[in-house]
PDB file of C-alpha atoms and ligand atoms in Angstrom:
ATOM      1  CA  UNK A 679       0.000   0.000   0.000  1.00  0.00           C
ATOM      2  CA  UNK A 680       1.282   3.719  -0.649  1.00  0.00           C
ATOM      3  CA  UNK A 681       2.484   5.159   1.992  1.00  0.00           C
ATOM      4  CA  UNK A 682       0.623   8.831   1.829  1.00  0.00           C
ATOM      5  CA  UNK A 683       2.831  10.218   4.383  1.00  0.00           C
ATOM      6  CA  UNK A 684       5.914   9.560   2.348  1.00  0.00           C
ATOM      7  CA  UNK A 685       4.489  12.161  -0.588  1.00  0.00           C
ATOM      8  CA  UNK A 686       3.041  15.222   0.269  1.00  0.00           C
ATOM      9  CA  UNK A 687      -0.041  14.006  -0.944  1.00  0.00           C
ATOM     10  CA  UNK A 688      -2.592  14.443   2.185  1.00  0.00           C
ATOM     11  CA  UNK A 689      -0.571  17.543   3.597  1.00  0.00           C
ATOM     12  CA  UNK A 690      -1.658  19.120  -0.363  1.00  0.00           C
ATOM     13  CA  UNK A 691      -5.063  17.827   0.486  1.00  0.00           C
ATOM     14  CA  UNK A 692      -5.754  19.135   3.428  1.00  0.00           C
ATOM     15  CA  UNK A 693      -4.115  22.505   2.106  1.00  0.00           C
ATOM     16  CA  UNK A 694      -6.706  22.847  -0.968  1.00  0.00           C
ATOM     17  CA  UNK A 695      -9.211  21.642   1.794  1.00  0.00           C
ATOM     18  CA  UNK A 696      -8.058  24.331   3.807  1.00  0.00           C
ATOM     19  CA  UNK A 697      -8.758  26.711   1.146  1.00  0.00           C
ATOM     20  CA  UNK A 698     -12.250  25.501  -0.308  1.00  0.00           C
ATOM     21  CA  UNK A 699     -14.159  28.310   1.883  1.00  0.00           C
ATOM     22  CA  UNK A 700     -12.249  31.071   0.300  1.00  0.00           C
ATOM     23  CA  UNK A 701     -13.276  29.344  -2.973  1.00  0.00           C
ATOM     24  CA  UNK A 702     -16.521  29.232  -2.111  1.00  0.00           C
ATOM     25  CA  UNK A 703     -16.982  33.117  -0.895  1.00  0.00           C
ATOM     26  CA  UNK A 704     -14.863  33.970  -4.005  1.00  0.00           C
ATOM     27  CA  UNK A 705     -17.373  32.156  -6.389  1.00  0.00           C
ATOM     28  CA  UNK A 706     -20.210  33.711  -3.997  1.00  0.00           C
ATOM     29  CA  UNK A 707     -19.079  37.209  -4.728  1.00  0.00           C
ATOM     30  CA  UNK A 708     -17.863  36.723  -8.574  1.00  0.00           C
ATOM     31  CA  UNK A 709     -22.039  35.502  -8.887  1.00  0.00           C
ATOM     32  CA  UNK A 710     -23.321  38.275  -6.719  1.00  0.00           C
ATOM     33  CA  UNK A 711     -24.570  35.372  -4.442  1.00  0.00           C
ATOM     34  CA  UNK A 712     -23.728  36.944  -0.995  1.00  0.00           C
ATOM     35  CA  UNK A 713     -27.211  37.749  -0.068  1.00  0.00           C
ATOM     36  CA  UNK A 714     -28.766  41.705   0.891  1.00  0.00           C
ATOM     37  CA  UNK A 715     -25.477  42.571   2.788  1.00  0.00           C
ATOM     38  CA  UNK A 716     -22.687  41.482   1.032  1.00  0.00           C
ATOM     39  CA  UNK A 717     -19.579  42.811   3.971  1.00  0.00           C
ATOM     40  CA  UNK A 718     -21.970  41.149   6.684  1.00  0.00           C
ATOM     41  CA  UNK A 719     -22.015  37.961   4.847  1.00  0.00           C
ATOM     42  CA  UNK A 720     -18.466  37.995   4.084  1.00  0.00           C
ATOM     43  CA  UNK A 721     -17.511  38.843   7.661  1.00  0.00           C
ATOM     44  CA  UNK A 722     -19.491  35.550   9.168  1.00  0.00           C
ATOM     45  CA  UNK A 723     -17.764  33.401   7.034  1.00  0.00           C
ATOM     46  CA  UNK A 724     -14.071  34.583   7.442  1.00  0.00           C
ATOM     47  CA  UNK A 725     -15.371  34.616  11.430  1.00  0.00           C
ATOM     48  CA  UNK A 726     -16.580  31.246  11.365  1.00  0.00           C
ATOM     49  CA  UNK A 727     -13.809  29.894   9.532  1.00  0.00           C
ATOM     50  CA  UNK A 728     -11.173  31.445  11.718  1.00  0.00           C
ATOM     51  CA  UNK A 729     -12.729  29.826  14.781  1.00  0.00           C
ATOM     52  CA  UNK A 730     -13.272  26.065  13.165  1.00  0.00           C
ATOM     53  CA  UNK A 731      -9.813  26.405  12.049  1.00  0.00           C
ATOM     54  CA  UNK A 732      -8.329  27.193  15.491  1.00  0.00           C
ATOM     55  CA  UNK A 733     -10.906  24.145  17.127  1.00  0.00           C
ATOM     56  CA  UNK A 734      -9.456  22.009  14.355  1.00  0.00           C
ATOM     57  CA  UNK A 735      -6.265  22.957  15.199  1.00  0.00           C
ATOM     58  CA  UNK A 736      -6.747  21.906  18.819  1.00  0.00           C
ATOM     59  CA  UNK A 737      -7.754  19.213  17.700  1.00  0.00           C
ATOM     60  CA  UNK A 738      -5.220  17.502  16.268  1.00  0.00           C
ATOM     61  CA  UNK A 739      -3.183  16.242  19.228  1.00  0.00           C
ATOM     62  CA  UNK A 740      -6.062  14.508  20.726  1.00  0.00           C
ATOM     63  CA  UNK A 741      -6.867  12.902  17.620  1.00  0.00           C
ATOM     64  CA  UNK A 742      -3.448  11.431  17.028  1.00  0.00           C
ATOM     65  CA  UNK A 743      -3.505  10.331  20.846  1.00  0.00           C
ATOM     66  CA  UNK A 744      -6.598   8.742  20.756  1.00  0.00           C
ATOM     67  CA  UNK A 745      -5.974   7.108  16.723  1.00  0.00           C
ATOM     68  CA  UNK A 746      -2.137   6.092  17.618  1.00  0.00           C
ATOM     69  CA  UNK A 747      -1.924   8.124  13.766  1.00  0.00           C
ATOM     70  CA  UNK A 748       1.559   9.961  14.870  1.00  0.00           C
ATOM     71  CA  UNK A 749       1.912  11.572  11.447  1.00  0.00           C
ATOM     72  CA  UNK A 750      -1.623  13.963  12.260  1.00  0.00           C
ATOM     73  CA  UNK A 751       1.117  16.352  14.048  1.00  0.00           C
ATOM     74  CA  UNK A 752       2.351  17.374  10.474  1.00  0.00           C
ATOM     75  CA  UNK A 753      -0.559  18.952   9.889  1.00  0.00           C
ATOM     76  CA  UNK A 754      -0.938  21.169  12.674  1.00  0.00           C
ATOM     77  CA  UNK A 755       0.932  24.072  11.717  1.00  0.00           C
ATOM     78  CA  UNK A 756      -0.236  24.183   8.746  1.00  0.00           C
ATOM     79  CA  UNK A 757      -4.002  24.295   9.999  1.00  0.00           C
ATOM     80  CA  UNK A 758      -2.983  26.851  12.415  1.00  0.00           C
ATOM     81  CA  UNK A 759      -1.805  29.352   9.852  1.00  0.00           C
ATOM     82  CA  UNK A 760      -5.041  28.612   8.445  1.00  0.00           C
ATOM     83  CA  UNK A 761      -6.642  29.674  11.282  1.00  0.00           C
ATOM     84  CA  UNK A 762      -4.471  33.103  11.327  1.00  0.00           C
ATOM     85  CA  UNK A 763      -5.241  33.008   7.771  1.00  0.00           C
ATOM     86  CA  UNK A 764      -8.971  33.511   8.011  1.00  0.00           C
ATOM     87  CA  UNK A 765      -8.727  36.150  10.977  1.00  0.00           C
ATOM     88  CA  UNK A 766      -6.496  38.182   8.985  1.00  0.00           C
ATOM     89  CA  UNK A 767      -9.247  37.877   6.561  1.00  0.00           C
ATOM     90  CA  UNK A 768     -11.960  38.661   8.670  1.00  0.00           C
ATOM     91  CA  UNK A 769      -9.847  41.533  10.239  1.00  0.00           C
ATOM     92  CA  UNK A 770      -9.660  42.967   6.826  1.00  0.00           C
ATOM     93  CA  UNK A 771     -13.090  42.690   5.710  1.00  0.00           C
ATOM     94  CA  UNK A 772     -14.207  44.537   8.802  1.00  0.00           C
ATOM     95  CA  UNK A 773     -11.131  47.422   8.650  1.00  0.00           C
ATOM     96  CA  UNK A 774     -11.839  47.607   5.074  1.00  0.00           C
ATOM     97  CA  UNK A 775     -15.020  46.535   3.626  1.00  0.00           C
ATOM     98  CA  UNK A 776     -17.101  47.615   6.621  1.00  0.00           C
ATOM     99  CA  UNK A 777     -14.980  50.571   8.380  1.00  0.00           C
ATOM    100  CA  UNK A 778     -13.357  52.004   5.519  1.00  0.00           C
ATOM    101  CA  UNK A 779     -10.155  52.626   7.296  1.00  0.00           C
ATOM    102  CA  UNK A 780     -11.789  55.506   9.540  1.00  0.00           C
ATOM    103  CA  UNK A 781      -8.750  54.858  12.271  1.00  0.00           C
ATOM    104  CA  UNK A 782     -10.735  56.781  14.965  1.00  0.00           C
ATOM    105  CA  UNK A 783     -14.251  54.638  14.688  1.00  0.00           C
ATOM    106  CA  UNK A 784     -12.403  51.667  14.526  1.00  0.00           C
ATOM    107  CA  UNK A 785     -10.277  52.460  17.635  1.00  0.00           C
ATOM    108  CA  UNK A 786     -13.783  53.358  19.514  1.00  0.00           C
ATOM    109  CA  UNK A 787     -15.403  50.377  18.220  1.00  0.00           C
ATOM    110  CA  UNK A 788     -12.495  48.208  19.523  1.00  0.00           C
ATOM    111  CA  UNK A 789     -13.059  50.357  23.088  1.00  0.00           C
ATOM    112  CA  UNK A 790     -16.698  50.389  23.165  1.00  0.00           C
ATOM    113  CA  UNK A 791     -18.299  47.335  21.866  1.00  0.00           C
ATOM    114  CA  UNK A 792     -17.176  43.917  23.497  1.00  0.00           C
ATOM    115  CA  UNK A 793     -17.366  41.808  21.336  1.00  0.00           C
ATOM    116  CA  UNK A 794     -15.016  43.412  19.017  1.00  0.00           C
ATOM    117  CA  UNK A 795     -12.660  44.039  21.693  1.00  0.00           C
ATOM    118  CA  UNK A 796     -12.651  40.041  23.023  1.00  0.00           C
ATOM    119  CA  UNK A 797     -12.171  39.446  18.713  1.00  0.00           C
ATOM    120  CA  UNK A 798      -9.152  41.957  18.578  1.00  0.00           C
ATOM    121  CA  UNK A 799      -7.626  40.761  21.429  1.00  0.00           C
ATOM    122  CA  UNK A 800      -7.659  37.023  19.779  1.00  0.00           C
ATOM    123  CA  UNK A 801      -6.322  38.389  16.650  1.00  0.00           C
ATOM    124  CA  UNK A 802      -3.564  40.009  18.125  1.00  0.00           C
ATOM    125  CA  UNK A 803      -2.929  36.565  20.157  1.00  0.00           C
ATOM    126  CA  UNK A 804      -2.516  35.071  17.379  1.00  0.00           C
ATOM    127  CA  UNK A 805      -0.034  37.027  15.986  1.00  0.00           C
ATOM    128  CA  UNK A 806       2.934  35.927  18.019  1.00  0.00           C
ATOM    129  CA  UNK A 807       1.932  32.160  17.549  1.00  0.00           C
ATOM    130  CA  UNK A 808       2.096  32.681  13.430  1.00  0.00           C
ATOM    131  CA  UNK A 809       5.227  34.604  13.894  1.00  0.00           C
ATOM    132  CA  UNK A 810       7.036  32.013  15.736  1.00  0.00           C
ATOM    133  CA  UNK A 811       5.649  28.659  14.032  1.00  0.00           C
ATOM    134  CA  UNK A 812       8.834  28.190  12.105  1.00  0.00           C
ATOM    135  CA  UNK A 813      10.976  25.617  12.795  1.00  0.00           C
ATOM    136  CA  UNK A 814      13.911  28.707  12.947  1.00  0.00           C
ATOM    137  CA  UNK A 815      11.704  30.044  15.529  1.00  0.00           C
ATOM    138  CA  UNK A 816      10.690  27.029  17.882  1.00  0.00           C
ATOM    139  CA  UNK A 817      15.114  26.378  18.018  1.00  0.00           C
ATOM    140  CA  UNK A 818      15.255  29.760  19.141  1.00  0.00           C
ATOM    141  CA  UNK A 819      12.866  30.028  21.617  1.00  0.00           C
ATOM    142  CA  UNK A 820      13.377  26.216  22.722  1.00  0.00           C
ATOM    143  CA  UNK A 821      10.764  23.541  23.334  1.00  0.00           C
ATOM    144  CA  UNK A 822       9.509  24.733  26.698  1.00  0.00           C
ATOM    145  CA  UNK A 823       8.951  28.076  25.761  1.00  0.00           C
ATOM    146  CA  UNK A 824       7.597  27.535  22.340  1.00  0.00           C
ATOM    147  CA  UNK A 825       5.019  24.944  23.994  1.00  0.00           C
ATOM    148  CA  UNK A 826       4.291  27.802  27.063  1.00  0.00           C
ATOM    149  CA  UNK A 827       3.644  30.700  23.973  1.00  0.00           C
ATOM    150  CA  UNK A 828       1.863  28.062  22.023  1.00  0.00           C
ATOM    151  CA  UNK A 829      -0.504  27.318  24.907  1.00  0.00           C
ATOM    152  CA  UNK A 830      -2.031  30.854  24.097  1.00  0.00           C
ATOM    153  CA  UNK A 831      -4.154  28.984  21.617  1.00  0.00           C
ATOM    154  CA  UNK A 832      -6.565  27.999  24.035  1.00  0.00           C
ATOM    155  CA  UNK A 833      -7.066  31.718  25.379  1.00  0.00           C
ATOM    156  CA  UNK A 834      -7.824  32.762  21.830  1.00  0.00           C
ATOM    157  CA  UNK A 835     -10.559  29.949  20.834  1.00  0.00           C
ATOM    158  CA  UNK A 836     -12.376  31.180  24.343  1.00  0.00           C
ATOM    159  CA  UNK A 837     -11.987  34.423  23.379  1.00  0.00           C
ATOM    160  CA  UNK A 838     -13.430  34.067  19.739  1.00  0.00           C
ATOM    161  CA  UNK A 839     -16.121  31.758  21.402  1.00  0.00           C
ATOM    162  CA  UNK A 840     -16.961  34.545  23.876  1.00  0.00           C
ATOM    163  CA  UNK A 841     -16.815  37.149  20.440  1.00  0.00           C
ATOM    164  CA  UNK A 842     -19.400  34.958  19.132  1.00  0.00           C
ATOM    165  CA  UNK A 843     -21.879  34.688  21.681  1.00  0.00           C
ATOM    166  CA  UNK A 844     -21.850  38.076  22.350  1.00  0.00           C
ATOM    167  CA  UNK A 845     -22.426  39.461  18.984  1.00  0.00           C
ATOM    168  CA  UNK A 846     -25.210  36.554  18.686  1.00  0.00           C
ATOM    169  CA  UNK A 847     -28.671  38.795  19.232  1.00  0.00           C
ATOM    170  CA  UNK A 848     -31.117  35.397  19.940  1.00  0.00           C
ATOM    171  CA  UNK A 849     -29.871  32.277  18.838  1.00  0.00           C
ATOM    172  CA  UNK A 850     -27.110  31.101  20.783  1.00  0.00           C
ATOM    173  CA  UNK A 851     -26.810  27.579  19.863  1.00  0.00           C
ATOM    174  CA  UNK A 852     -24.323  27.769  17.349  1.00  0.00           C
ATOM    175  CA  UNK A 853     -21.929  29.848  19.590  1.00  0.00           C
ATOM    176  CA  UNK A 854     -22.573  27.388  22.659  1.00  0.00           C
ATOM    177  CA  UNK A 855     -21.896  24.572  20.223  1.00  0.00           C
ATOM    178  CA  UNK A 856     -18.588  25.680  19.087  1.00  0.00           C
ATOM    179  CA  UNK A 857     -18.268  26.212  22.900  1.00  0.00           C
ATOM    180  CA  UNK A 858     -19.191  22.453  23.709  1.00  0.00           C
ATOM    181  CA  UNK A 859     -16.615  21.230  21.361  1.00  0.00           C
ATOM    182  CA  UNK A 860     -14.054  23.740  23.036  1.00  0.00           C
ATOM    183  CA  UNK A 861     -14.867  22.628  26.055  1.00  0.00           C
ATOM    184  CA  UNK A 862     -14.533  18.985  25.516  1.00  0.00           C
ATOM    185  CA  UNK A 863     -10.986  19.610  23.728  1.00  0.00           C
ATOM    186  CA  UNK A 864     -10.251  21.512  27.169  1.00  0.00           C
ATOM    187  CA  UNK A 865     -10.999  18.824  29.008  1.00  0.00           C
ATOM    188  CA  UNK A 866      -8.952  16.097  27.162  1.00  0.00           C
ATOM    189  CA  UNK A 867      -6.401  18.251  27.530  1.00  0.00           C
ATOM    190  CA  UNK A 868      -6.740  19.087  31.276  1.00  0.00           C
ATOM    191  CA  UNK A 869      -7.269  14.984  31.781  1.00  0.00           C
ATOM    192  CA  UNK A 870      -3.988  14.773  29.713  1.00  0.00           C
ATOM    193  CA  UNK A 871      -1.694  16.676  31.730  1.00  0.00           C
ATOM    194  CA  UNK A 872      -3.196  15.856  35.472  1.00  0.00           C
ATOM    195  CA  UNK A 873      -5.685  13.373  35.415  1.00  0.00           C
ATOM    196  CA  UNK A 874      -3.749  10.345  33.647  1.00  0.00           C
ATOM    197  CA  UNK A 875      -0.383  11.339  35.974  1.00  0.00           C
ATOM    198  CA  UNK A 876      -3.091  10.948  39.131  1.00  0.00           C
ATOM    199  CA  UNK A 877      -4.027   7.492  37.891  1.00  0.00           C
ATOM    200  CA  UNK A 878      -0.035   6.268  37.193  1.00  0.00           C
ATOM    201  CA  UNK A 879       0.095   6.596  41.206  1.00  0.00           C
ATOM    202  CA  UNK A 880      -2.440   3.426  40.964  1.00  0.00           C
ATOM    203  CA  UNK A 881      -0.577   0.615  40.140  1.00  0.00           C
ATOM    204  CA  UNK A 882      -3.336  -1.694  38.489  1.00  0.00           C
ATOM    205  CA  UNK A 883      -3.933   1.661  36.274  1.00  0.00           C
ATOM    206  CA  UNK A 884      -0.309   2.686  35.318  1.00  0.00           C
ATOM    207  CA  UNK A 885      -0.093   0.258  32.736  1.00  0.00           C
ATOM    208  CA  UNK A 886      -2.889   1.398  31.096  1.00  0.00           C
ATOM    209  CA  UNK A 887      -2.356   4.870  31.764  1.00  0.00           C
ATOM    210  CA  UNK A 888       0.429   4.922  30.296  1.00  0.00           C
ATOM    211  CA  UNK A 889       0.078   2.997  27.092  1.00  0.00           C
ATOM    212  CA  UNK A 890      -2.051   5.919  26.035  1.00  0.00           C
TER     213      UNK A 890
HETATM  214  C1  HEM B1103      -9.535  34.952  16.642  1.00  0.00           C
HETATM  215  C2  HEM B1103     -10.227  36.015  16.239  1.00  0.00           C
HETATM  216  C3  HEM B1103     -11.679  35.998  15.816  1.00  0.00           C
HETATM  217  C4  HEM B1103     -12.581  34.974  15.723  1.00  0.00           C
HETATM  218  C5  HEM B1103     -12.369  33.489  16.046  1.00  0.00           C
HETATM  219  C6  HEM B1103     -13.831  35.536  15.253  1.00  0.00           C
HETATM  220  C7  HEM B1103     -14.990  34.822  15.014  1.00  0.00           C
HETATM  221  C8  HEM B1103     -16.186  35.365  14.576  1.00  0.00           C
HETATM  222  C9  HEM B1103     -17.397  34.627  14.364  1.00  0.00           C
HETATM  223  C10 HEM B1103     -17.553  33.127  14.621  1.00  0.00           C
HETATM  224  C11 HEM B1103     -18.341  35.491  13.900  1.00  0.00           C
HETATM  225  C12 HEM B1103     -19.798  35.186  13.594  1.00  0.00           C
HETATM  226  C13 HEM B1103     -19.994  34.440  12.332  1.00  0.00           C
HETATM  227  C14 HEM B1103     -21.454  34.124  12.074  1.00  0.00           C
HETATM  228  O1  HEM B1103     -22.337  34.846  12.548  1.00  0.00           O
HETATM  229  O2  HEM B1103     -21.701  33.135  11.373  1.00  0.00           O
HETATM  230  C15 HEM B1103     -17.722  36.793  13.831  1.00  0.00           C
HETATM  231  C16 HEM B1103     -18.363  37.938  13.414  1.00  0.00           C
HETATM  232  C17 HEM B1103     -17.816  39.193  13.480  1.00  0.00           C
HETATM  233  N1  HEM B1103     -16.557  39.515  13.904  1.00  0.00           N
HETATM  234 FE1  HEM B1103     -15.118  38.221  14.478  1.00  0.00          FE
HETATM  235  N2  HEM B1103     -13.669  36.896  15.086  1.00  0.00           N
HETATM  236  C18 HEM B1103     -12.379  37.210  15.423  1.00  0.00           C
HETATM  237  C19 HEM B1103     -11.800  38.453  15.382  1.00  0.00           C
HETATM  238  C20 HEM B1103     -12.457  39.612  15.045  1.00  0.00           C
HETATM  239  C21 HEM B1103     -11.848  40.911  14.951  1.00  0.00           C
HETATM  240  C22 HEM B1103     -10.358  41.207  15.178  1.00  0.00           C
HETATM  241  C23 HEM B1103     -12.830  41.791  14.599  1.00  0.00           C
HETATM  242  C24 HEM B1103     -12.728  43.264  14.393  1.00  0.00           C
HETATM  243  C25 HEM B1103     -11.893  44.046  14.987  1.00  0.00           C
HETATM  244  C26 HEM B1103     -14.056  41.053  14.452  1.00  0.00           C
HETATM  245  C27 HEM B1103     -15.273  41.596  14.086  1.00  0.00           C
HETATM  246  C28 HEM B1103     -16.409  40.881  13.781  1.00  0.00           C
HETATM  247  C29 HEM B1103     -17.632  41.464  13.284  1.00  0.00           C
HETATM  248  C30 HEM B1103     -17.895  42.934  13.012  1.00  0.00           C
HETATM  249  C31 HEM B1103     -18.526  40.405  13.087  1.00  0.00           C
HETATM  250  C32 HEM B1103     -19.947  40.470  12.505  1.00  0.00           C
HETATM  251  C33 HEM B1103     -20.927  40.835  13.550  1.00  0.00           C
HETATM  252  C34 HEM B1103     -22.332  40.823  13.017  1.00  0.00           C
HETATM  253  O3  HEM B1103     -22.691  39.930  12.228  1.00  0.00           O
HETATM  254  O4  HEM B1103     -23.068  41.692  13.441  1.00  0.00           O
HETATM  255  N3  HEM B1103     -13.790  39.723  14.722  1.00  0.00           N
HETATM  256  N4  HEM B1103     -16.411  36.688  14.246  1.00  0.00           N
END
C-alpha cells in the first residue's frame, strides 16, 4: 500500500481543503450570491472559519492520541496558519469593507463594543503564535517556551467563542456549540496533563495509563 505520508499528498489535500471556503466566498461574490449585505455575509464566514480552524487545530493532538496516527502532528501548523489566515481575513473585511479605514471609529469600536474588543484581542494573540511557528523560531525560543507561547491557543478559541456569543442577538446555539466542542478539547487536555499522571500513582492503572 502507498504510503501517503511519504508524498506530500494528504498535507496538499488538506491545504486545498483548507482553502475551499475562500473558494466558495470567491465564487459567492464573482455571482453576486452573498445575499442583501454582502460585507456582513463575508464577515461571518471569514469569522466562522477562523474559529473552526483554530478548534481544528486543537484538535489535532487529541486525535493522534486517541488514533495512535503519529503523522496527524504534520498537519498542525499548517491548519494553524489557516486559522491566522482567516482572521487576517476577517480583520480585513471589517477594517476595510465595513470601516473604511476611519482609524478613529475603529479604535472606539475596539473600546466600546465587546465583542469586538474580546475578537481583537484574539487576533492580536494570534499574531505571536504565526510569527514564531517556524521551525527557525521554535530552536530559538526552545521547546519549553515555544510549547508555554503556544498554549495561548486555548485563550484565543475562548476568546473568539466569547466574540461569538456576544455578537449573537437570539440564537445562541451555534456559539454554545462551538463552545461544547471547546470545552470537551479543554478537558482532554486538562485529563492529559493531570488526570492520567493521578491514575499512574495506581498501580493496576499505570499500565494502562500509560500505554495511552
Ligand atoms: C480569533 C479572532 C476571531 C474569531 C475566532 C472571530 C470569530 C467570529 C465569528 C464566529 C463570527 C460570527 C460568524 C457568524 O455569525 O456566522 C464573527 C463575526 C464578526 N466579527 Fe469576528 N472573530 C475574530 C476576530 C475579530 C476581529 C479582530 C474583529 C474586528 C476588529 C471582528 C469583528 C467581527 C464582526 C464585526 C462580526 C460580525 C458581527 C455581526 O454579524 O453583526 N472579529 N467573528
Amino acid at each position: 500500500m502507498i504510503d501517503v505520508w511519504k508524498y506530500p499528498l494528504l498535507k496538499i489535500g488538506v491545504f486545498v481543503a483548507c482553502l475551499m471556503p475562500l473558494a466558495v466566498l470567491a465564487g459567492q461574490a464573482l455571482t453576486h450570491n452573498l445575499g442583501a449585505n454582502p460585507i456582513d455575509e463575508i464577515t461571518d464566514q471569514t469569522g466562522i472559519w477562523t474559529l473552526r480552524m483554530l478548534l481544528i487545530t486543537l484538535a489535532v493532538t487529541p486525535a493522534r492520541r486517541l488514533t495512535g496516527w503519529n503523522r496527524l502532528i504534520q498537519l498542525r501548523r499548517m491548519l494553524g496558519l489557516f486559522a491566522f489566515f482567516y482572521g487576517g481575513l476577517h480583520f480585513v473585511t471589517y477594517i476595510w469593507l465595513d470601516q473604511f479605514f476611519a482609524v478613529e471609529e475603529i479604535i472606539a469600536d475596539v473600546m466600546e463594543r465587546p465583542f469586538i474588543t474580546v475578537g481583537f484581542a484574539s487576533f492580536v494573540l494570534l499574531i505571536p503564535l504565526a510569527v514564531t511557528s517556524t521551525t527557525a523560531m521554535i530552536k530559538r525560543l526552545g521547546g519549553k517556551w515555544w510549547q508555554r507561547l503556544h498554549r495561548l491557543v486555548y485563550a484565543i478559541a475562548i476568546g473568539g467563542v466569547v466574540h461569538y456569543l456576544w455578537l449573537v442577538k437570539a440564537d445562541i446555539q451555534q456559539p454554545l456549540l462551538y463552545g461544547g466542542i471547546l470545552g470537551a478539547l479543554l478537558v482532554y487536555r486538562l485529563w492529559n496533563r493531570y488526570g492520567r499522571r493521578s491514575l499512574v500513582g495506581i498501580p493496576r492503572l499505570r499500565k494502562a495509563a500509560l500505554r495511552r
